Short mmCIF file of C-alpha atoms in Angstrom, two decimals:
data_model
loop_
_atom_site.label_atom_id
_atom_site.label_comp_id
_atom_site.label_asym_id
_atom_site.label_seq_id
_atom_site.Cartn_x
_atom_site.Cartn_y
_atom_site.Cartn_z
CA UNK A 1 0.00 0.00 0.00
CA UNK A 2 1.22 3.51 -0.86
CA UNK A 3 2.12 5.77 2.03
CA UNK A 4 0.38 9.12 2.21
CA UNK A 5 2.51 11.87 3.70
CA UNK A 6 1.69 15.29 5.06
CA UNK A 7 3.01 17.93 2.65
CA UNK A 8 1.97 21.13 4.38
CA UNK A 9 -0.27 22.49 7.12
CA UNK A 10 -1.82 25.93 7.44
CA UNK A 11 -3.39 27.07 10.70
CA UNK A 12 -6.06 29.73 10.26
CA UNK A 13 -7.29 29.25 13.83
CA UNK A 14 -6.27 26.82 16.57
CA UNK A 15 -5.89 27.74 20.24
CA UNK A 16 -3.19 30.41 20.63
CA UNK A 17 -1.29 29.59 17.43
CA UNK A 18 -0.55 32.62 15.28
CA UNK A 19 -3.26 32.79 12.55
CA UNK A 20 -1.90 32.22 9.07
CA UNK A 21 0.88 29.88 10.24
CA UNK A 22 1.96 27.71 7.31
CA UNK A 23 4.48 24.87 7.58
CA UNK A 24 5.96 22.70 4.85
CA UNK A 25 7.24 19.24 5.68
CA UNK A 26 9.92 16.86 4.51
CA UNK A 27 8.78 13.38 3.41
CA UNK A 28 11.35 11.93 5.84
CA UNK A 29 12.55 13.61 9.07
CA UNK A 30 10.84 16.65 10.57
CA UNK A 31 12.27 17.96 13.85
CA UNK A 32 10.59 20.57 16.03
CA UNK A 33 13.08 22.83 17.82
CA UNK A 34 12.33 25.28 20.59
CA UNK A 35 12.37 26.18 24.27
CA UNK A 36 10.03 24.48 26.74
CA UNK A 37 6.48 25.79 26.59
CA UNK A 38 6.56 26.80 22.92
CA UNK A 39 3.90 24.31 21.79
CA UNK A 40 6.03 21.51 20.35
CA UNK A 41 3.91 18.78 21.95
CA UNK A 42 0.75 20.62 20.89
CA UNK A 43 2.03 20.71 17.31
CA UNK A 44 2.79 16.99 17.44
CA UNK A 45 -0.77 16.27 18.59
CA UNK A 46 -2.13 18.46 15.82
CA UNK A 47 0.07 16.73 13.24
CA UNK A 48 -1.18 13.33 14.44
CA UNK A 49 -4.80 14.45 14.04
CA UNK A 50 -4.17 15.95 10.61
CA UNK A 51 -2.02 13.09 9.24
CA UNK A 52 -4.62 10.54 10.35
CA UNK A 53 -7.39 12.94 9.28
CA UNK A 54 -9.40 11.99 12.34
CA UNK A 55 -10.75 15.03 14.16
CA UNK A 56 -13.05 13.25 16.59
CA UNK A 57 -10.71 14.10 19.50
CA UNK A 58 -11.06 17.79 18.62
CA UNK A 59 -14.87 17.84 18.53
CA UNK A 60 -14.97 20.51 21.25
CA UNK A 61 -12.12 22.58 19.80
CA UNK A 62 -12.77 25.66 17.62
CA UNK A 63 -10.44 25.23 14.65
CA UNK A 64 -9.84 26.17 11.03
CA UNK A 65 -7.07 24.23 9.29
CA UNK A 66 -5.87 23.44 5.77
CA UNK A 67 -3.49 20.67 4.79
CA UNK A 68 -2.41 18.38 1.96
CA UNK A 69 -1.67 14.65 1.91
CA UNK A 70 0.14 13.15 -1.06
CA UNK A 71 1.50 9.84 -2.32
CA UNK A 72 2.45 8.34 -5.67
CA UNK A 73 -1.23 7.47 -6.08
CA UNK A 74 -2.50 11.05 -5.85
CA UNK A 75 -3.14 14.06 -3.67
CA UNK A 76 -5.80 15.16 -1.18
CA UNK A 77 -6.23 18.74 0.02
CA UNK A 78 -8.55 19.48 2.92
CA UNK A 79 -9.90 22.49 4.74
CA UNK A 80 -11.54 21.51 8.01
CA UNK A 81 -13.49 23.87 10.26
CA UNK A 82 -15.10 23.14 13.60
CA UNK A 83 -17.45 25.32 15.60
CA UNK A 84 -18.47 23.57 18.83
CA UNK A 85 -22.23 23.29 18.97
CA UNK A 86 -22.55 23.87 15.23
CA UNK A 87 -20.44 21.03 13.94
CA UNK A 88 -17.52 20.14 11.73
CA UNK A 89 -17.24 20.83 8.02
CA UNK A 90 -14.74 19.60 5.45
CA UNK A 91 -13.94 20.92 1.98
CA UNK A 92 -11.96 18.26 0.14
CA UNK A 93 -10.34 18.06 -3.28
CA UNK A 94 -9.19 14.53 -4.03
CA UNK A 95 -7.11 14.01 -7.17
CA UNK A 96 -6.11 10.34 -7.64
CA UNK A 97 -3.39 9.83 -10.22
CA UNK A 98 -5.45 7.31 -12.22
CA UNK A 99 -8.69 9.30 -12.22
CA UNK A 100 -9.52 11.50 -15.18
CA UNK A 101 -10.85 14.35 -13.04
CA UNK A 102 -10.61 15.41 -9.39
CA UNK A 103 -13.67 15.26 -7.18
CA UNK A 104 -14.71 18.04 -4.82
CA UNK A 105 -16.37 16.69 -1.68
CA UNK A 106 -17.97 18.89 0.95
CA UNK A 107 -19.09 17.52 4.28
CA UNK A 108 -21.43 19.74 6.29
CA UNK A 109 -23.01 18.10 9.31
CA UNK A 110 -24.45 14.83 8.02
CA UNK A 111 -24.68 16.04 4.43
CA UNK A 112 -22.08 15.17 1.79
CA UNK A 113 -22.03 17.01 -1.53
CA UNK A 114 -19.92 15.71 -4.42
CA UNK A 115 -19.07 17.36 -7.74
CA UNK A 116 -16.45 17.19 -10.45
CA UNK A 117 -13.87 19.94 -10.13
CA UNK A 118 -14.09 20.63 -13.86
CA UNK A 119 -17.90 20.53 -13.92
CA UNK A 120 -19.54 22.05 -10.88
CA UNK A 121 -22.96 21.77 -12.51
CA UNK A 122 -23.04 18.03 -11.85
CA UNK A 123 -23.68 17.67 -8.12
CA UNK A 124 -24.81 14.71 -6.04
CA UNK A 125 -25.87 14.80 -2.42
CA UNK A 126 -26.04 12.08 0.20
CA UNK A 127 -26.81 11.81 3.91
CA UNK A 128 -24.07 10.12 5.94
CA UNK A 129 -24.25 8.19 9.19
CA UNK A 130 -23.35 10.04 12.42
CA UNK A 131 -20.46 7.63 13.08
CA UNK A 132 -18.64 9.02 10.03
CA UNK A 133 -17.93 12.00 12.33
CA UNK A 134 -14.59 13.68 11.55
CA UNK A 135 -12.94 10.74 9.84
CA UNK A 136 -11.73 11.75 6.38
CA UNK A 137 -11.50 8.24 4.95
CA UNK A 138 -15.16 7.58 5.73
CA UNK A 139 -16.15 10.90 4.15
CA UNK A 140 -14.20 9.95 1.01
CA UNK A 141 -15.84 6.53 0.91
CA UNK A 142 -19.28 8.07 1.38
CA UNK A 143 -18.63 10.60 -1.38
CA UNK A 144 -17.41 7.97 -3.84
CA UNK A 145 -20.33 5.63 -3.15
CA UNK A 146 -22.81 8.52 -3.44
CA UNK A 147 -21.34 9.45 -6.82
CA UNK A 148 -21.72 5.92 -8.15
CA UNK A 149 -25.27 5.55 -6.84
CA UNK A 150 -26.50 8.91 -8.18
CA UNK A 151 -24.73 8.97 -11.55
CA UNK A 152 -24.88 5.26 -12.39
CA UNK A 153 -21.31 5.43 -13.76
CA UNK A 154 -20.13 2.25 -12.03
CA UNK A 155 -17.68 1.61 -9.24
CA UNK A 156 -14.70 1.51 -11.61
CA UNK A 157 -15.11 5.25 -12.19
CA UNK A 158 -14.24 6.10 -8.60
CA UNK A 159 -12.06 3.11 -7.68
CA UNK A 160 -8.92 5.32 -7.57
CA UNK A 161 -10.74 7.54 -5.08
CA UNK A 162 -11.78 4.55 -2.98
CA UNK A 163 -8.19 3.29 -3.09
CA UNK A 164 -6.97 6.63 -1.69
CA UNK A 165 -9.65 6.42 1.00
CA UNK A 166 -8.20 3.07 2.01
CA UNK A 167 -4.74 4.66 2.16
CA UNK A 168 -6.11 7.32 4.52
CA UNK A 169 -7.71 4.60 6.67
CA UNK A 170 -4.27 2.99 7.08
CA UNK A 171 -3.29 6.08 9.10
CA UNK A 172 -6.28 5.77 11.43
CA UNK A 173 -5.37 5.61 15.09
CA UNK A 174 -2.09 7.50 14.68
CA UNK A 175 -1.13 9.12 17.98
CA UNK A 176 1.83 10.84 19.56
CA UNK A 177 4.42 8.69 21.30
CA UNK A 178 4.76 10.38 24.68
CA UNK A 179 7.92 11.55 26.39
CA UNK A 180 7.38 9.39 29.48
CA UNK A 181 6.21 5.83 30.14
CA UNK A 182 2.47 6.19 29.45
CA UNK A 183 2.79 4.16 26.25
CA UNK A 184 4.75 1.46 28.06
CA UNK A 185 1.98 1.12 30.65
CA UNK A 186 -0.61 0.86 27.88
CA UNK A 187 1.19 -2.18 26.46
CA UNK A 188 -0.21 -4.24 29.33
CA UNK A 189 -3.77 -2.96 28.95
CA UNK A 190 -4.73 -5.40 26.21
CA UNK A 191 -7.36 -8.05 25.97
CA UNK A 192 -7.22 -10.66 23.24
CA UNK A 193 -9.89 -13.01 22.04
CA UNK A 194 -9.38 -16.34 20.30
CA UNK A 195 -12.16 -18.04 18.34
CA UNK A 196 -11.74 -21.57 16.98
CA UNK A 197 -13.72 -22.26 13.84
CA UNK A 198 -13.74 -24.92 11.18
CA UNK A 199 -11.51 -22.77 8.96
CA UNK A 200 -8.99 -22.11 11.74
CA UNK A 201 -8.35 -19.83 14.71
CA UNK A 202 -9.24 -16.14 14.60
CA UNK A 203 -7.43 -13.72 16.93
CA UNK A 204 -8.64 -10.20 17.69
CA UNK A 205 -7.55 -7.69 20.29
CA UNK A 206 -8.22 -4.40 22.03
CA UNK A 207 -5.75 -1.76 23.14
CA UNK A 208 -2.23 -1.82 21.70
CA UNK A 209 -2.25 -5.45 20.60
CA UNK A 210 0.28 -5.84 17.79
CA UNK A 211 -0.55 -7.74 14.63
CA UNK A 212 2.52 -9.92 15.11
CA UNK A 213 1.39 -10.94 18.61
CA UNK A 214 -2.10 -11.73 17.32
CA UNK A 215 -0.69 -13.78 14.48
CA UNK A 216 1.65 -15.67 16.84
CA UNK A 217 -1.23 -16.44 19.21
CA UNK A 218 -3.42 -17.60 16.35
CA UNK A 219 -0.82 -20.10 15.17
CA UNK A 220 -0.04 -21.21 18.71
CA UNK A 221 -3.69 -21.73 19.62
CA UNK A 222 -4.24 -23.81 16.51
CA UNK A 223 -2.00 -26.50 18.00
CA UNK A 224 -2.36 -25.82 21.75
CA UNK A 225 -6.00 -24.84 22.15
CA UNK A 226 -7.21 -24.66 25.74
CA UNK A 227 -3.78 -24.49 27.38
CA UNK A 228 -3.30 -22.72 30.72
CA UNK A 229 -0.75 -20.31 29.23
CA UNK A 230 0.17 -19.15 25.74
CA UNK A 231 3.81 -18.22 25.18
CA UNK A 232 4.87 -16.55 21.92
CA UNK A 233 8.66 -16.30 21.32
CA UNK A 234 10.24 -13.07 20.13
CA UNK A 235 11.20 -14.71 16.82
CA UNK A 236 7.51 -14.36 15.94
CA UNK A 237 7.19 -10.78 17.23
CA UNK A 238 9.58 -8.42 15.41
CA UNK A 239 9.28 -5.49 17.84
CA UNK A 240 10.11 -7.77 20.78
CA UNK A 241 12.97 -9.43 18.89
CA UNK A 242 14.44 -6.03 17.94
CA UNK A 243 14.12 -4.76 21.51
CA UNK A 244 15.94 -7.82 22.86
CA UNK A 245 18.77 -7.22 20.38
CA UNK A 246 19.05 -3.51 21.19
CA UNK A 247 19.10 -4.14 24.94
CA UNK A 248 21.63 -6.97 24.76
CA UNK A 249 19.34 -9.90 25.56
CA UNK A 250 19.49 -13.19 23.68
CA UNK A 251 15.72 -13.68 23.45
CA UNK A 252 12.33 -12.56 24.74
CA UNK A 253 8.77 -13.81 24.89
CA UNK A 254 5.21 -12.65 25.38
CA UNK A 255 2.78 -14.71 27.45
CA UNK A 256 -0.94 -14.51 28.18
CA UNK A 257 -3.38 -16.58 30.21
CA UNK A 258 -7.12 -17.22 29.83
CA UNK A 259 -9.17 -14.82 31.94
CA UNK A 260 -12.42 -16.73 31.49
CA UNK A 261 -13.43 -20.30 30.72
CA UNK A 262 -13.74 -21.14 26.98
CA UNK A 263 -17.30 -20.73 25.75
CA UNK A 264 -18.99 -23.71 24.21
CA UNK A 265 -21.22 -23.32 21.22
CA UNK A 266 -21.06 -23.01 17.48
CA UNK A 267 -17.66 -21.39 17.83
CA UNK A 268 -15.32 -22.07 20.72
CA UNK A 269 -13.78 -18.89 22.08
CA UNK A 270 -11.71 -17.65 24.98
CA UNK A 271 -10.44 -14.32 26.24
CA UNK A 272 -6.78 -13.85 27.12
CA UNK A 273 -5.20 -11.25 29.38
CA UNK A 274 -2.47 -10.86 31.98
CA UNK A 275 0.15 -10.03 29.34
CA UNK A 276 3.74 -10.48 30.46
CA UNK A 277 6.84 -9.56 28.49
CA UNK A 278 10.05 -11.28 29.58
CA UNK A 279 13.65 -11.04 28.38
CA UNK A 280 16.28 -13.76 28.59
CA UNK A 281 19.99 -13.08 29.02
CA UNK A 282 22.81 -15.12 27.51
CA UNK A 283 23.20 -16.92 30.86
CA UNK A 284 19.52 -17.86 30.94
CA UNK A 285 18.56 -15.16 33.46
CA UNK A 286 14.99 -13.97 32.98
CA UNK A 287 13.99 -10.33 33.45
CA UNK A 288 10.43 -9.00 33.34
CA UNK A 289 9.95 -5.90 31.21
CA UNK A 290 8.42 -4.32 34.30
CA UNK A 291 11.85 -4.62 35.97
CA UNK A 292 13.74 -2.85 33.19
CA UNK A 293 15.24 0.59 33.66
CA UNK A 294 13.42 3.74 32.52
CA UNK A 295 15.38 4.05 29.27
CA UNK A 296 15.00 0.34 28.50
CA UNK A 297 11.25 0.59 28.96
CA UNK A 298 11.18 3.51 26.53
CA UNK A 299 13.12 1.45 23.97
CA UNK A 300 10.58 -1.36 24.25
CA UNK A 301 7.63 1.04 24.04
CA UNK A 302 9.12 2.90 21.08
CA UNK A 303 9.83 -0.31 19.16
CA UNK A 304 6.21 -1.34 19.69
CA UNK A 305 5.00 2.10 18.57
CA UNK A 306 7.12 1.92 15.42
CA UNK A 307 5.67 -1.50 14.61
CA UNK A 308 2.22 0.10 14.50
CA UNK A 309 3.03 3.49 12.96
CA UNK A 310 4.05 2.10 9.60
CA UNK A 311 3.59 5.24 7.51
CA UNK A 312 3.94 8.26 9.82
CA UNK A 313 5.76 8.52 13.16
CA UNK A 314 4.97 11.24 15.73
CA UNK A 315 7.29 11.01 18.73
CA UNK A 316 7.91 13.44 21.60
CA UNK A 317 11.40 13.68 23.15
CA UNK A 318 12.55 10.64 21.22
CA UNK A 319 16.06 10.76 22.73
CA UNK A 320 14.89 11.06 26.35
CA UNK A 321 16.69 8.57 28.66
CA UNK A 322 18.36 6.83 25.70
CA UNK A 323 22.05 6.27 25.08
CA UNK A 324 23.19 7.88 21.79
CA UNK A 325 23.70 4.41 20.28
CA UNK A 326 20.07 3.57 21.02
CA UNK A 327 18.87 6.87 19.53
CA UNK A 328 20.79 6.09 16.34
CA UNK A 329 19.43 2.53 16.25
CA UNK A 330 15.90 3.85 16.71
CA UNK A 331 16.15 6.27 13.80
CA UNK A 332 17.70 3.83 11.35
CA UNK A 333 14.57 1.67 10.76
CA UNK A 334 12.35 4.67 10.04
CA UNK A 335 13.36 4.30 6.40
CA UNK A 336 10.73 5.65 4.03
CA UNK A 337 8.37 6.69 6.80
CA UNK A 338 7.64 10.34 7.49
CA UNK A 339 8.52 11.30 11.05
CA UNK A 340 7.77 14.27 13.29
CA UNK A 341 10.12 14.38 16.27
CA UNK A 342 11.12 16.59 19.17
CA UNK A 343 14.16 16.45 21.39
CA UNK A 344 15.77 18.78 23.90
CA UNK A 345 18.91 16.68 23.53
CA UNK A 346 21.48 17.47 20.82
CA UNK A 347 21.94 13.72 20.31
CA UNK A 348 19.01 13.55 17.89
CA UNK A 349 19.90 16.80 16.14
CA UNK A 350 23.52 15.77 15.62
CA UNK A 351 22.39 12.71 13.66
CA UNK A 352 20.61 14.81 11.02
CA UNK A 353 22.15 15.52 7.64
CA UNK A 354 20.85 17.80 4.89
CA UNK A 355 21.21 17.79 1.12
CA UNK A 356 20.36 21.45 0.47
CA UNK A 357 19.17 24.66 2.17
CA UNK A 358 15.64 23.78 1.06
CA UNK A 359 16.01 20.44 2.82
CA UNK A 360 16.85 22.38 5.99
CA UNK A 361 13.71 24.50 5.58
CA UNK A 362 11.49 21.45 5.04
CA UNK A 363 12.99 19.42 7.89
CA UNK A 364 13.10 21.91 10.78
CA UNK A 365 10.33 23.84 12.51
CA UNK A 366 11.17 26.70 14.90
CA UNK A 367 8.76 26.91 17.83
CA UNK A 368 8.61 29.97 20.08
CA UNK A 369 6.13 31.96 22.14
CA UNK A 370 5.67 35.71 21.86
CA UNK A 371 6.41 36.98 25.37
CA UNK A 372 4.00 39.88 25.14
CA UNK A 373 0.89 38.22 23.72
CA UNK A 374 1.53 34.56 24.55
CA UNK A 375 0.88 33.67 20.89
CA UNK A 376 2.59 30.49 19.69
CA UNK A 377 4.74 31.08 16.62
CA UNK A 378 5.65 28.06 14.53
CA UNK A 379 7.65 28.65 11.38
CA UNK A 380 10.03 27.14 8.88
CA UNK A 381 13.57 28.54 8.91
CA UNK A 382 13.96 31.61 6.71
CA UNK A 383 15.87 31.09 3.42
CA UNK A 384 18.79 33.04 4.89
CA UNK A 385 18.89 31.01 8.12
CA UNK A 386 18.57 27.77 6.17
CA UNK A 387 21.48 28.77 3.91
CA UNK A 388 23.72 29.62 6.89
CA UNK A 389 22.81 26.43 8.72
CA UNK A 390 23.32 24.23 5.66
CA UNK A 391 26.75 25.75 5.00
CA UNK A 392 27.83 25.38 8.63
CA UNK A 393 26.50 21.84 9.04
CA UNK A 394 28.23 20.74 5.84
CA UNK A 395 31.55 22.13 7.10
CA UNK A 396 31.17 20.59 10.58
CA UNK A 397 28.91 17.53 10.33
CA UNK A 398 27.50 15.97 13.49
CA UNK A 399 27.39 19.29 15.36
CA UNK A 400 23.92 20.58 14.49
CA UNK A 401 22.90 21.15 18.11
CA UNK A 402 25.91 23.36 18.79
CA UNK A 403 25.43 25.21 15.48
CA UNK A 404 21.79 25.97 16.28
CA UNK A 405 22.75 27.36 19.67
CA UNK A 406 25.64 29.38 18.23
CA UNK A 407 23.28 30.97 15.71
CA UNK A 408 20.66 31.70 18.37
CA UNK A 409 18.16 29.30 16.82
CA UNK A 410 17.82 26.89 19.76
#
């Protein structure tokens, strides 16, 4: 599946952010730089909402935003407004690469209006279900289906649009990786359900259950149904295997136990809980993940987060409590993913390299607060600042943190 990435974001109104703020983003690393209290975490939360195009968490927030998502398969531009008590509206232009013409979709309350961008005289309207709420992918799906039903043109006409809607849905649930251990604690708040049917075992889960863990349980239960304990080795769970390697353990495992008796009926099923994550040293010593140090717990949590955030990564204080080697190892697997990161440690900044002044402008965001008004000011580096920083970082690589401070930018 193609990976949609956030190209730019414009803030017309959101909390105390300066109206008219416009940020452009790199398709790879984006690092937010600024003093404490300048809204970096707020910007990360906003980026997560915009990149996932799910505004349900902001239902009570007055806002007016514009942004663009793009991939090889096409481009989506959105303006979203929310007035608490009145409701959320979306103006969307979706231009799939393999579609002859873009569609304009407007969502107002429970009404969706669809028209061709090159022919505004042809308009179709459709009522949508309340659960569509602020989720862009469901609005796109509703608009495409409404077009087919009202025009009779056939599903093939809007299949590229539906494909892009599925790409947006792949970003659903994107959230910010926190600077503390909240995510680590959430790892244990999972409940998994196994159902044994004629065609095999089905595994589903709530909370932060990883697909690899579900798949490992499914295969294990197929041969060990009804056991008192299910143990999945780290070889079957990439994030656990990678964590063991990074922390110097030889192996690890995840185990769960039934929390209720298996139900009898057409389909046998059982609920599993009590997740435990254990690491094994080269001498056979076992260590519970709960007994790891603070930084080790963050490594485990971050590896789990990265296993779920396959397209876009939003991480706060990514270098906090981590040895520089672990920071470097964490960044390496990001690969083609787009990432939005903060760090008050120069360790992260010193790992960044740039190919041009424009790359500097796209990859860094200055965050500051106006002392007089309290307005948050988020901005890309100026062309002049980007030129100076690119020249200096090329001459002295691996010293970006010091260069930023020397130039008064951090």
